[in-house]
PDB file of C-alpha atoms in Angstrom:
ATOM      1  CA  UNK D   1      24.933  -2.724 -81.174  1.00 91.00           C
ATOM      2  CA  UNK D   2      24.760  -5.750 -78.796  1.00 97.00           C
ATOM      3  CA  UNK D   3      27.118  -8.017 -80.383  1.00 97.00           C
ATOM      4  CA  UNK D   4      27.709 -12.129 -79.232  1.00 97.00           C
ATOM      5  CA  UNK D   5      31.123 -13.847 -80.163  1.00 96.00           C
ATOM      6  CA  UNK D   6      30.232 -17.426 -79.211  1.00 95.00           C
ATOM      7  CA  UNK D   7      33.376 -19.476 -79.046  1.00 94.00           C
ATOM      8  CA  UNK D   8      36.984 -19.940 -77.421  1.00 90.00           C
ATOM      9  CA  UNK D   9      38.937 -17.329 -79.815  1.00 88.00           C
ATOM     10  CA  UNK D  10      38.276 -13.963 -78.553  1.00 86.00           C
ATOM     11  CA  UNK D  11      40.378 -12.338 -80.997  1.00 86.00           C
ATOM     12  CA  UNK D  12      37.218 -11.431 -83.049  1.00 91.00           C
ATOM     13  CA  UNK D  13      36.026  -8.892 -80.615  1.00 92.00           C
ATOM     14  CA  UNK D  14      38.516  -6.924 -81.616  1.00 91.00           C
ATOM     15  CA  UNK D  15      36.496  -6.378 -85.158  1.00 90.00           C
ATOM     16  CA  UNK D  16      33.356  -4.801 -83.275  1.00 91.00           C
ATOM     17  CA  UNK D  17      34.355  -2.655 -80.636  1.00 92.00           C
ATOM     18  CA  UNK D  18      32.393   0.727 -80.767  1.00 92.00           C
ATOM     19  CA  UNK D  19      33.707   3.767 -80.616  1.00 91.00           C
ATOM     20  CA  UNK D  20      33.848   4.071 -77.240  1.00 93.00           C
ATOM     21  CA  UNK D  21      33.372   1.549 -74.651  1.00 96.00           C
ATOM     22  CA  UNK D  22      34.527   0.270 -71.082  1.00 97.00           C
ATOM     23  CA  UNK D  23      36.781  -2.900 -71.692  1.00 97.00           C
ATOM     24  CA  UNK D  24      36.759  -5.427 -69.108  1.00 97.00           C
ATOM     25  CA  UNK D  25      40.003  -7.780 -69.836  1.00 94.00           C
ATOM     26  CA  UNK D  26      42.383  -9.364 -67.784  1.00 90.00           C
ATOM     27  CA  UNK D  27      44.716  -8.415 -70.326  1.00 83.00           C
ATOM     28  CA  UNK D  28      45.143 -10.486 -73.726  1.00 84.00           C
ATOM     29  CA  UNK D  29      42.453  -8.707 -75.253  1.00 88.00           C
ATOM     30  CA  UNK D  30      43.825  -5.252 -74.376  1.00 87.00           C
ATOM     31  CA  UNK D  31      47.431  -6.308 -75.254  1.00 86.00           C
ATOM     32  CA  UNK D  32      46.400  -6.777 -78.854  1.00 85.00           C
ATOM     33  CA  UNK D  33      44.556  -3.746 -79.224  1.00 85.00           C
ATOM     34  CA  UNK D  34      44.951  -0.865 -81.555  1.00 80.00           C
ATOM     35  CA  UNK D  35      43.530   2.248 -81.229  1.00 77.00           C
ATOM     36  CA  UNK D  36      43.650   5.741 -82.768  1.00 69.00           C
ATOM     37  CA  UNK D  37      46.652   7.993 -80.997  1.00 68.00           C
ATOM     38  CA  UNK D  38      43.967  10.723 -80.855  1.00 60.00           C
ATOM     39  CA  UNK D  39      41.645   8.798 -78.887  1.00 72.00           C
ATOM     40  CA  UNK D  40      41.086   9.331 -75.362  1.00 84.00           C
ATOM     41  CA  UNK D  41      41.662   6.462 -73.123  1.00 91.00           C
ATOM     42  CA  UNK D  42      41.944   5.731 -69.484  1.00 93.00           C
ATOM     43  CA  UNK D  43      44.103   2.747 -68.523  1.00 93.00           C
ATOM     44  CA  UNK D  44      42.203   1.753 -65.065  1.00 95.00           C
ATOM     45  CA  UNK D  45      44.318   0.917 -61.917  1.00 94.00           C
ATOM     46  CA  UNK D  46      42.971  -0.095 -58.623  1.00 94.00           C
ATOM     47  CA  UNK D  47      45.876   0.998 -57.204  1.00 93.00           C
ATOM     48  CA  UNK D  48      45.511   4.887 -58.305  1.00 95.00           C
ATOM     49  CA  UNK D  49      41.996   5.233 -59.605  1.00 97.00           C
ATOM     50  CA  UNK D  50      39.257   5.437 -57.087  1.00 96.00           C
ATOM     51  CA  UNK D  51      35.540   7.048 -57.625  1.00 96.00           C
ATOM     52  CA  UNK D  52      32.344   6.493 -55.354  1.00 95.00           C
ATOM     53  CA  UNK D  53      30.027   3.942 -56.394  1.00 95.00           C
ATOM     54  CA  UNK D  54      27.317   5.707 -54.626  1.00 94.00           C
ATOM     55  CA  UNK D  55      27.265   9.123 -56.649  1.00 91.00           C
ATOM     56  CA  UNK D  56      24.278  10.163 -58.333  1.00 90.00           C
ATOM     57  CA  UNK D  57      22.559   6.921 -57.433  1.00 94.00           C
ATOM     58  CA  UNK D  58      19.106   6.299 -58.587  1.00 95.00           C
ATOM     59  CA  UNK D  59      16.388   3.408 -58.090  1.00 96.00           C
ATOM     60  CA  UNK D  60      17.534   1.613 -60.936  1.00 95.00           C
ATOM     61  CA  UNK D  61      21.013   1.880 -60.019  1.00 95.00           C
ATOM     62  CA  UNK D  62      20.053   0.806 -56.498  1.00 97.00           C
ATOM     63  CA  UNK D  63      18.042  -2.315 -58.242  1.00 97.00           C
ATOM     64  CA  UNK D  64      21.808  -3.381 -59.956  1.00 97.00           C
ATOM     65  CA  UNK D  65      23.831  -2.730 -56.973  1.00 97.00           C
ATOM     66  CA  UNK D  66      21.775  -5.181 -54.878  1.00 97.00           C
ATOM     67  CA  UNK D  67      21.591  -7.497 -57.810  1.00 97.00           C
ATOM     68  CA  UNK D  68      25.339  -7.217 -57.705  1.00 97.00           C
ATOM     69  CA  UNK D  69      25.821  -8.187 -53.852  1.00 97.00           C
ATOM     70  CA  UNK D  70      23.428 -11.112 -54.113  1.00 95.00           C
ATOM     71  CA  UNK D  71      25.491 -12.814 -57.542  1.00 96.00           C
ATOM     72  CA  UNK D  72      28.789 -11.598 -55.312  1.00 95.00           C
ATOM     73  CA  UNK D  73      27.131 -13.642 -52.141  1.00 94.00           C
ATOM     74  CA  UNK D  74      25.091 -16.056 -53.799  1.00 91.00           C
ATOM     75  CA  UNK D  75      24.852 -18.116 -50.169  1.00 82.00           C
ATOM     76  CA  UNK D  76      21.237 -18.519 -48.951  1.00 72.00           C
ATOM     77  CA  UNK D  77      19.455 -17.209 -52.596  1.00 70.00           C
ATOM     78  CA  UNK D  78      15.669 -18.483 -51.541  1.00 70.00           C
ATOM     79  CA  UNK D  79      16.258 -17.443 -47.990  1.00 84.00           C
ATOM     80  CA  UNK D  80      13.738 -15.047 -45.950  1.00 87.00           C
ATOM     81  CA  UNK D  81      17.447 -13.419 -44.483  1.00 87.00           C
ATOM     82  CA  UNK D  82      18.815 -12.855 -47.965  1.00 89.00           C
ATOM     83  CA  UNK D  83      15.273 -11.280 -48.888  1.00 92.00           C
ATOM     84  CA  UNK D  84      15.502  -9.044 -45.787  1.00 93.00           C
ATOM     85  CA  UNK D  85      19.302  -8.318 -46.728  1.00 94.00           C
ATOM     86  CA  UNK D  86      18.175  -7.318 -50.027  1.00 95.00           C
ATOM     87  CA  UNK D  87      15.498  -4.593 -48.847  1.00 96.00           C
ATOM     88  CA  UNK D  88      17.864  -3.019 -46.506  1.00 96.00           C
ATOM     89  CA  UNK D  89      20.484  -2.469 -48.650  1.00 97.00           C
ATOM     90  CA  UNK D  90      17.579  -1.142 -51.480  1.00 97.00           C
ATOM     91  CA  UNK D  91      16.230   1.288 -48.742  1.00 97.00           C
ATOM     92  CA  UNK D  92      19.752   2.782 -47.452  1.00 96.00           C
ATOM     93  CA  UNK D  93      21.310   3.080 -51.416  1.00 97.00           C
ATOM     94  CA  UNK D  94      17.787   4.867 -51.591  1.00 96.00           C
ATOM     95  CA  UNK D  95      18.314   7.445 -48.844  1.00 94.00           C
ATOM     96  CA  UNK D  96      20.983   9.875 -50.270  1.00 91.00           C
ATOM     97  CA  UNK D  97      24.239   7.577 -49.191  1.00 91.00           C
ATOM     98  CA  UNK D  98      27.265   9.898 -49.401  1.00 89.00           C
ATOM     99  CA  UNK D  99      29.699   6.603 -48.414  1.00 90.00           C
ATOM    100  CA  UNK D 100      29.781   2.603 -49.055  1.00 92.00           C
ATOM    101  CA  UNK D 101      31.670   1.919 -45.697  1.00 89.00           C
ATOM    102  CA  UNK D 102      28.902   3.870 -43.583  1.00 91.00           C
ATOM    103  CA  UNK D 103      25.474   2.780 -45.959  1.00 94.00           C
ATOM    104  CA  UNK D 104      24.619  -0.167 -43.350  1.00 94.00           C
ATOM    105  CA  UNK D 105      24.249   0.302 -39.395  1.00 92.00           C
ATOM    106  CA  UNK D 106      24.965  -2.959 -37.375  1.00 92.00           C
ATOM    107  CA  UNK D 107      21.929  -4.332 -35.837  1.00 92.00           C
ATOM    108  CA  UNK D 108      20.489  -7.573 -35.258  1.00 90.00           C
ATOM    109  CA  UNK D 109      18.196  -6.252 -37.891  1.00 90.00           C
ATOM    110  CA  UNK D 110      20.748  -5.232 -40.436  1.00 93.00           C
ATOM    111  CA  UNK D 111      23.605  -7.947 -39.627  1.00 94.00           C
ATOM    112  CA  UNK D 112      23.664  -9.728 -42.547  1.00 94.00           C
ATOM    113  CA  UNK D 113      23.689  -6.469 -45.056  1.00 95.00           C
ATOM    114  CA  UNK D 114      26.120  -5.166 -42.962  1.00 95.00           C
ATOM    115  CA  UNK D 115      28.401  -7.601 -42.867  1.00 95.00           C
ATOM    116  CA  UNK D 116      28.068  -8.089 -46.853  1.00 96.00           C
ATOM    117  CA  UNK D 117      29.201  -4.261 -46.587  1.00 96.00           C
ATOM    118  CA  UNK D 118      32.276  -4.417 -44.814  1.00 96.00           C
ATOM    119  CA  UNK D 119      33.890  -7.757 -46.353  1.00 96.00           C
ATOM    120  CA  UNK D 120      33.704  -5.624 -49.401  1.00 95.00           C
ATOM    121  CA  UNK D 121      36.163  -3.605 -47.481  1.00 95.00           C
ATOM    122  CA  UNK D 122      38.199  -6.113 -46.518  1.00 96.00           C
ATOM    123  CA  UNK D 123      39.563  -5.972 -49.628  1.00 97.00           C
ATOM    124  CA  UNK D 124      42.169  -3.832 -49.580  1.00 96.00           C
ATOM    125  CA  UNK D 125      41.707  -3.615 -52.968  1.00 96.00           C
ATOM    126  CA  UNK D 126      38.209  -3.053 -53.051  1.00 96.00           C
ATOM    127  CA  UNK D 127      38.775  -0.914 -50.302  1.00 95.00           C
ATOM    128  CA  UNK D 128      41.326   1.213 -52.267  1.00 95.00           C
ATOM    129  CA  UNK D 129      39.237   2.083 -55.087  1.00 96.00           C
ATOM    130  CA  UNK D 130      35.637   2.958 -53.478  1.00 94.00           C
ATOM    131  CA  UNK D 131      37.053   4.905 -50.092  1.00 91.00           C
ATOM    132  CA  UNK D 132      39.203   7.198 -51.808  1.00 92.00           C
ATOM    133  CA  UNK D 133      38.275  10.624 -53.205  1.00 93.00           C
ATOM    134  CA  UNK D 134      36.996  10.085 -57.167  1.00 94.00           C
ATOM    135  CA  UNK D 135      40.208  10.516 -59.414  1.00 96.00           C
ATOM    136  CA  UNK D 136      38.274   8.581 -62.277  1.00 95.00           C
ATOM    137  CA  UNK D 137      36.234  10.059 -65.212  1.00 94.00           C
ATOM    138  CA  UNK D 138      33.807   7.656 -66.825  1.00 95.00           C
ATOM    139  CA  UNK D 139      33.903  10.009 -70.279  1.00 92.00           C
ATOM    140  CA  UNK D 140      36.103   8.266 -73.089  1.00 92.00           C
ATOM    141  CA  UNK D 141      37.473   4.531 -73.527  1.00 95.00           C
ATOM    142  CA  UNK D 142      38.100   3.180 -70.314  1.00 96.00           C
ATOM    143  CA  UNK D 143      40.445  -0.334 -70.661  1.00 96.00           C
ATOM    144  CA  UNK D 144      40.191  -2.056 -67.535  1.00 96.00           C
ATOM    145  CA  UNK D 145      43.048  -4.739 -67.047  1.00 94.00           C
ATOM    146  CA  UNK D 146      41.816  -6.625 -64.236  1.00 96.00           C
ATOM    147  CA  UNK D 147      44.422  -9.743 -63.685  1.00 94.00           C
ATOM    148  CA  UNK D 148      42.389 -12.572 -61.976  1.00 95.00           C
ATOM    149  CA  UNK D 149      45.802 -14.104 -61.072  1.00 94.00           C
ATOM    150  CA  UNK D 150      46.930 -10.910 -59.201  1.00 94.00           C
ATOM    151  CA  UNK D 151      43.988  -9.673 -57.334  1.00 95.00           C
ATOM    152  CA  UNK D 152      41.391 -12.925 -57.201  1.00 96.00           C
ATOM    153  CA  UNK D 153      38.310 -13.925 -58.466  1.00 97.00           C
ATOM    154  CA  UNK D 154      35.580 -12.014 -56.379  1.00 97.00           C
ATOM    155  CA  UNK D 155      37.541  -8.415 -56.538  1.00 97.00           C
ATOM    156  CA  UNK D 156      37.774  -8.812 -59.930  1.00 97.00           C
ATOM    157  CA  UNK D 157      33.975  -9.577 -60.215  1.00 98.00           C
ATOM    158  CA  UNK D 158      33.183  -7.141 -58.071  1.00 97.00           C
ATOM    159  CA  UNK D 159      34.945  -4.328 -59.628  1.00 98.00           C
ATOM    160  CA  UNK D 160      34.069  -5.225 -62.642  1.00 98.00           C
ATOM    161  CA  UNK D 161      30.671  -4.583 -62.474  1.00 98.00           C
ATOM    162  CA  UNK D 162      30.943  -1.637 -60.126  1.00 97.00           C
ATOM    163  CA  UNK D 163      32.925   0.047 -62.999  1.00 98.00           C
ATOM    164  CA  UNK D 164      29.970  -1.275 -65.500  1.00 98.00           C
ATOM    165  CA  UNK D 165      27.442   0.218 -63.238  1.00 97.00           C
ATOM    166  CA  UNK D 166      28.641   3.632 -63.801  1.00 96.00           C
ATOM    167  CA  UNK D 167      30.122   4.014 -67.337  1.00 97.00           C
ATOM    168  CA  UNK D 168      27.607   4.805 -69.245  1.00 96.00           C
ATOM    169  CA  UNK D 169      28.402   3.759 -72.445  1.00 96.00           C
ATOM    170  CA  UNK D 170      28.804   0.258 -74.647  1.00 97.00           C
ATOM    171  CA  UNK D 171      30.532  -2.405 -72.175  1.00 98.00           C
ATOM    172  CA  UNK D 172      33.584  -4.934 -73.850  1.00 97.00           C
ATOM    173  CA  UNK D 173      33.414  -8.111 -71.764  1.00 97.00           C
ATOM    174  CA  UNK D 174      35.317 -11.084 -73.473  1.00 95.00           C
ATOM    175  CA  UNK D 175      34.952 -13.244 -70.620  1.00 95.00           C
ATOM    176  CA  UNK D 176      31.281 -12.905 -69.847  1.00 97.00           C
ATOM    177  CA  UNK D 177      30.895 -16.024 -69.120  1.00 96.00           C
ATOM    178  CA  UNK D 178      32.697 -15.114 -65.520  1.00 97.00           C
ATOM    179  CA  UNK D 179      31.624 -11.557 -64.890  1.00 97.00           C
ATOM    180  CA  UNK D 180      27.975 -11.775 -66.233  1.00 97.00           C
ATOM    181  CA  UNK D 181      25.934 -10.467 -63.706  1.00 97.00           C
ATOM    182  CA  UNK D 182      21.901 -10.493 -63.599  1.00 96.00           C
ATOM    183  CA  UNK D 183      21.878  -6.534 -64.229  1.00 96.00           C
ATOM    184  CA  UNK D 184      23.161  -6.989 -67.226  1.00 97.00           C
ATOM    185  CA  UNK D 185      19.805  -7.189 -68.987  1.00 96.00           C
ATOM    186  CA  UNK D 186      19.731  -3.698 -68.861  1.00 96.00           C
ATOM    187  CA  UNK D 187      22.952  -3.292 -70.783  1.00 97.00           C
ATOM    188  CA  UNK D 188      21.014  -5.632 -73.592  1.00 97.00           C
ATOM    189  CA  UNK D 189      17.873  -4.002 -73.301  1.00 96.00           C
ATOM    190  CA  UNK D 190      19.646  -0.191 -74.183  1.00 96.00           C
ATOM    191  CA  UNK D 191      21.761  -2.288 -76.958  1.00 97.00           C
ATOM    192  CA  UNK D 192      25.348  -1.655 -75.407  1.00 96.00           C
ATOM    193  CA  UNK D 193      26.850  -4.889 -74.598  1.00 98.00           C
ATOM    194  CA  UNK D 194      29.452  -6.482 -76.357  1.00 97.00           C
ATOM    195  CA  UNK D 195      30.239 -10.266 -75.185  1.00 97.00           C
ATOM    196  CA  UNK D 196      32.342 -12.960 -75.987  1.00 96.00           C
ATOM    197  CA  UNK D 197      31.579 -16.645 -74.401  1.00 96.00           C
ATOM    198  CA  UNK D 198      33.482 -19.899 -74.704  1.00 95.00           C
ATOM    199  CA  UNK D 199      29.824 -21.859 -74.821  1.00 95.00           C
ATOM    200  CA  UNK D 200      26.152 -20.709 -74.363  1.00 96.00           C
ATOM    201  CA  UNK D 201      26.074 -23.522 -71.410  1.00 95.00           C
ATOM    202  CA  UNK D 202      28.280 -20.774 -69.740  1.00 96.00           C
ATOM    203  CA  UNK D 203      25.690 -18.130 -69.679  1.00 96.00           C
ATOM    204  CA  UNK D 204      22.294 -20.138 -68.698  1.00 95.00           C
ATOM    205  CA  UNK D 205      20.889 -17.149 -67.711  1.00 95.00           C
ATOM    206  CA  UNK D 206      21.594 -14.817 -70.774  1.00 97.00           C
ATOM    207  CA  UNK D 207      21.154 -17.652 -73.467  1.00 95.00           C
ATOM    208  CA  UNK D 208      18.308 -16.747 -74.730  1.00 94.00           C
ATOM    209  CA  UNK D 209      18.912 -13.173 -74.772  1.00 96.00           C
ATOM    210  CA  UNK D 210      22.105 -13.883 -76.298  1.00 96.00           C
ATOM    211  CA  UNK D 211      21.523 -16.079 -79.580  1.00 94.00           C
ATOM    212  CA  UNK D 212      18.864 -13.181 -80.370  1.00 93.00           C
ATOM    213  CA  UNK D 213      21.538 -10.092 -80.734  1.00 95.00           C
ATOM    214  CA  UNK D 214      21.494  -9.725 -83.957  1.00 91.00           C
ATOM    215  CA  UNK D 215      25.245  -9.839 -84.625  1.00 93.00           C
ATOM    216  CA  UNK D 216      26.456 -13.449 -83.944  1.00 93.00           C
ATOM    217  CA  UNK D 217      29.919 -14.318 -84.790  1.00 92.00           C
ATOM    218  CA  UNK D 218      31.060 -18.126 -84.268  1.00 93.00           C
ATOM    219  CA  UNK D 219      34.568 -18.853 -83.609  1.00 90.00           C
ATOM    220  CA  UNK D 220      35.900 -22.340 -82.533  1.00 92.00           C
ATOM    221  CA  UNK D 221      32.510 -22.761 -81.082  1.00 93.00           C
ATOM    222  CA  UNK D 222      31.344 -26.291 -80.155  1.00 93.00           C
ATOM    223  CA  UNK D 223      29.074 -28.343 -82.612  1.00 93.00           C
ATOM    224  CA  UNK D 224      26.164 -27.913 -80.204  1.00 94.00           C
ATOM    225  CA  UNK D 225      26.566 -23.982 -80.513  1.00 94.00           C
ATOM    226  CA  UNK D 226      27.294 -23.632 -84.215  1.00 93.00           C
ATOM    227  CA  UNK D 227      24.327 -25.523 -85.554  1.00 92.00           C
ATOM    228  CA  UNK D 228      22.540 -23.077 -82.973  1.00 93.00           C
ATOM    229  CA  UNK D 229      23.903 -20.005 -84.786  1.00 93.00           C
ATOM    230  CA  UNK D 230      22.909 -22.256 -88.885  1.00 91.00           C
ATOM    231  CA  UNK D 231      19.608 -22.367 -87.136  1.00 91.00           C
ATOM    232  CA  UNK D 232      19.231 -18.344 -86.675  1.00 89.00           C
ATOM    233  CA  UNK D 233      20.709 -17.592 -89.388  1.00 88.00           C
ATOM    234  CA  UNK D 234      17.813 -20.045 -91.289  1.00 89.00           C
ATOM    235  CA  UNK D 235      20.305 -22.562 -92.724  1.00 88.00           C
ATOM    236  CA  UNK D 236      18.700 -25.768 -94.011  1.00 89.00           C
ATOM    237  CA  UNK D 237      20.374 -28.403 -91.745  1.00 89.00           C
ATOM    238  CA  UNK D 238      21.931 -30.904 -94.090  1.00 86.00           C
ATOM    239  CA  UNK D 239      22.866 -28.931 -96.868  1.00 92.00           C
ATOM    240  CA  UNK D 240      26.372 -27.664 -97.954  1.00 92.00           C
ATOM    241  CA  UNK D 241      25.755 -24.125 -96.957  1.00 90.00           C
ATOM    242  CA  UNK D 242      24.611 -25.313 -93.425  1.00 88.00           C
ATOM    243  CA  UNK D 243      27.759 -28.051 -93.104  1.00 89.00           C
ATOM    244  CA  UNK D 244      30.001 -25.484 -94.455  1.00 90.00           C
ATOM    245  CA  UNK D 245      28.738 -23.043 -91.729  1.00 89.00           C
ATOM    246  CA  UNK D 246      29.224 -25.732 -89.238  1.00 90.00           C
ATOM    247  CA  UNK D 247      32.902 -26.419 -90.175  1.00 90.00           C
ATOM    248  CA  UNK D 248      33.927 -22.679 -90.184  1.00 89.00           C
ATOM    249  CA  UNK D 249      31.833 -22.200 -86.876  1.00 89.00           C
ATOM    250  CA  UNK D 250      34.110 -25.299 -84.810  1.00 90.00           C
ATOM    251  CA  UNK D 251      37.503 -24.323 -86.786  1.00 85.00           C
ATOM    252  CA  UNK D 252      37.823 -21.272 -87.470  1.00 68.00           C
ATOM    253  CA  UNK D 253      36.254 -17.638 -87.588  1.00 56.00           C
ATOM    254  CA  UNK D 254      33.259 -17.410 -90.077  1.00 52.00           C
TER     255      UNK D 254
END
């Protein structure tokens, strides 16, 4: 069930984690968790795992990877290049790719979606995990410890959401007020995302969405969000059940 912790404790994501799920974390979340010895669970690391972003890749697939490289390059968003960009890389993730480094040909047609193709592999961490033969199965409880501090803000992103693409179950983001990405509607529209943000004013994209999942948990929120969450939950404003929902809300978990 698509579930929104609004606040700066993430701790309560820990209560509503489904069975299964992909957990992106860069590592307090995943420190603190418990789970069954009989579980399966992969542990991803960029510097062992690799699988092929590309496999089995379908239109809709193809629609999130390009929404994916425009959030990654956001440069030039209204831009006639940045539309042209956009339909190349659509048309060659359409044709049966069999490898990221070799989707784009340089022309003076296709420069700028091919050079948005190889700075991804400039990374030689990006590089690492999407070059290499597939070692990684997508089947289970995948915890994903992706350390901002070590390996940077845009592999991190961009990992992120290539390992989102392809697992195909709930997704565990406590910080999705960094890696939300404009795919992500589908996640909430097949009712597997799971989300912790420190404020809605984080997420204007997703606010709406957001404050409509029917499980809402407030936790140190700010007063602006936790008369937000009174409001859907139909609390009179100015009554003790609404203050009282208030105070919990800013202080502690309700």
């Amino acid at each position: 069930m698509n579930t929104l912790i609004l606040g700066s404790a993430k701790g309560p994501i820990l209560d509503h984690l489904p069975d299964t799920f992909l957990l992106i974390d860069d590592g307090p979340i995943i420190d603190a968790l418990q789970l069954p010895e009989r579980r399966a669970v992969t542990v991803f690391d960029p510097a062992h795992h690799a699988f092929n972003p590309l496999k089995d890749m379908t239109y809709l697939r193809a629609r999130a990877f390009v929404d994916l490289i425009n959030a990654a390059f956001p440069e030039g968003e209204s831009t006639l290049t940045r539309r042209i960009s956009s339909f190349h890389i659509l048309t060659a993730l359409l044709s049966g790719p069999q490898r990221l480094d070799t989707l784009i040909r340089d022309s003076k047609d296709t420069r700028d979606a091919y050079q948005k193709i190889q700075t991804l592999l400039l990374s030689p961490v990006l590089a690492k995990v999407i070059t290499r033969p597939t070692n990684l199965s997508f089947k289970g409880t995948i915890l994903a410890r992706l350390n901002r501090a070590e390996l940077g803000d845009f592999d991190c992103f961009f990992l992120a959401n290539l390992l989102i693409q392809q697992y195909p179950g709930p997704v565990v983001i406590p910080d999705f007020g960094f890696y939300s990405c404009p795919f992500h509607v589908d996640l909430i529209r097949q009712n597997r995302l799971v989300v912790s943000v420190n404020a809605l004013d984080e997420v204007p994209r997703f606010r709406n969405a957001l404050v409509q999942f029917e499980r809402k948990v407030g936790s140190r929120t700010t007063p602006e969000d936790a008369a937000i969450l009174a409001d859907y939950l139909g609390l009179t404003p100015h009554t003790v059940a609404h203050n009282d929902f208030i105070h919990r809300s800013i202080n502690a978990v309700t």
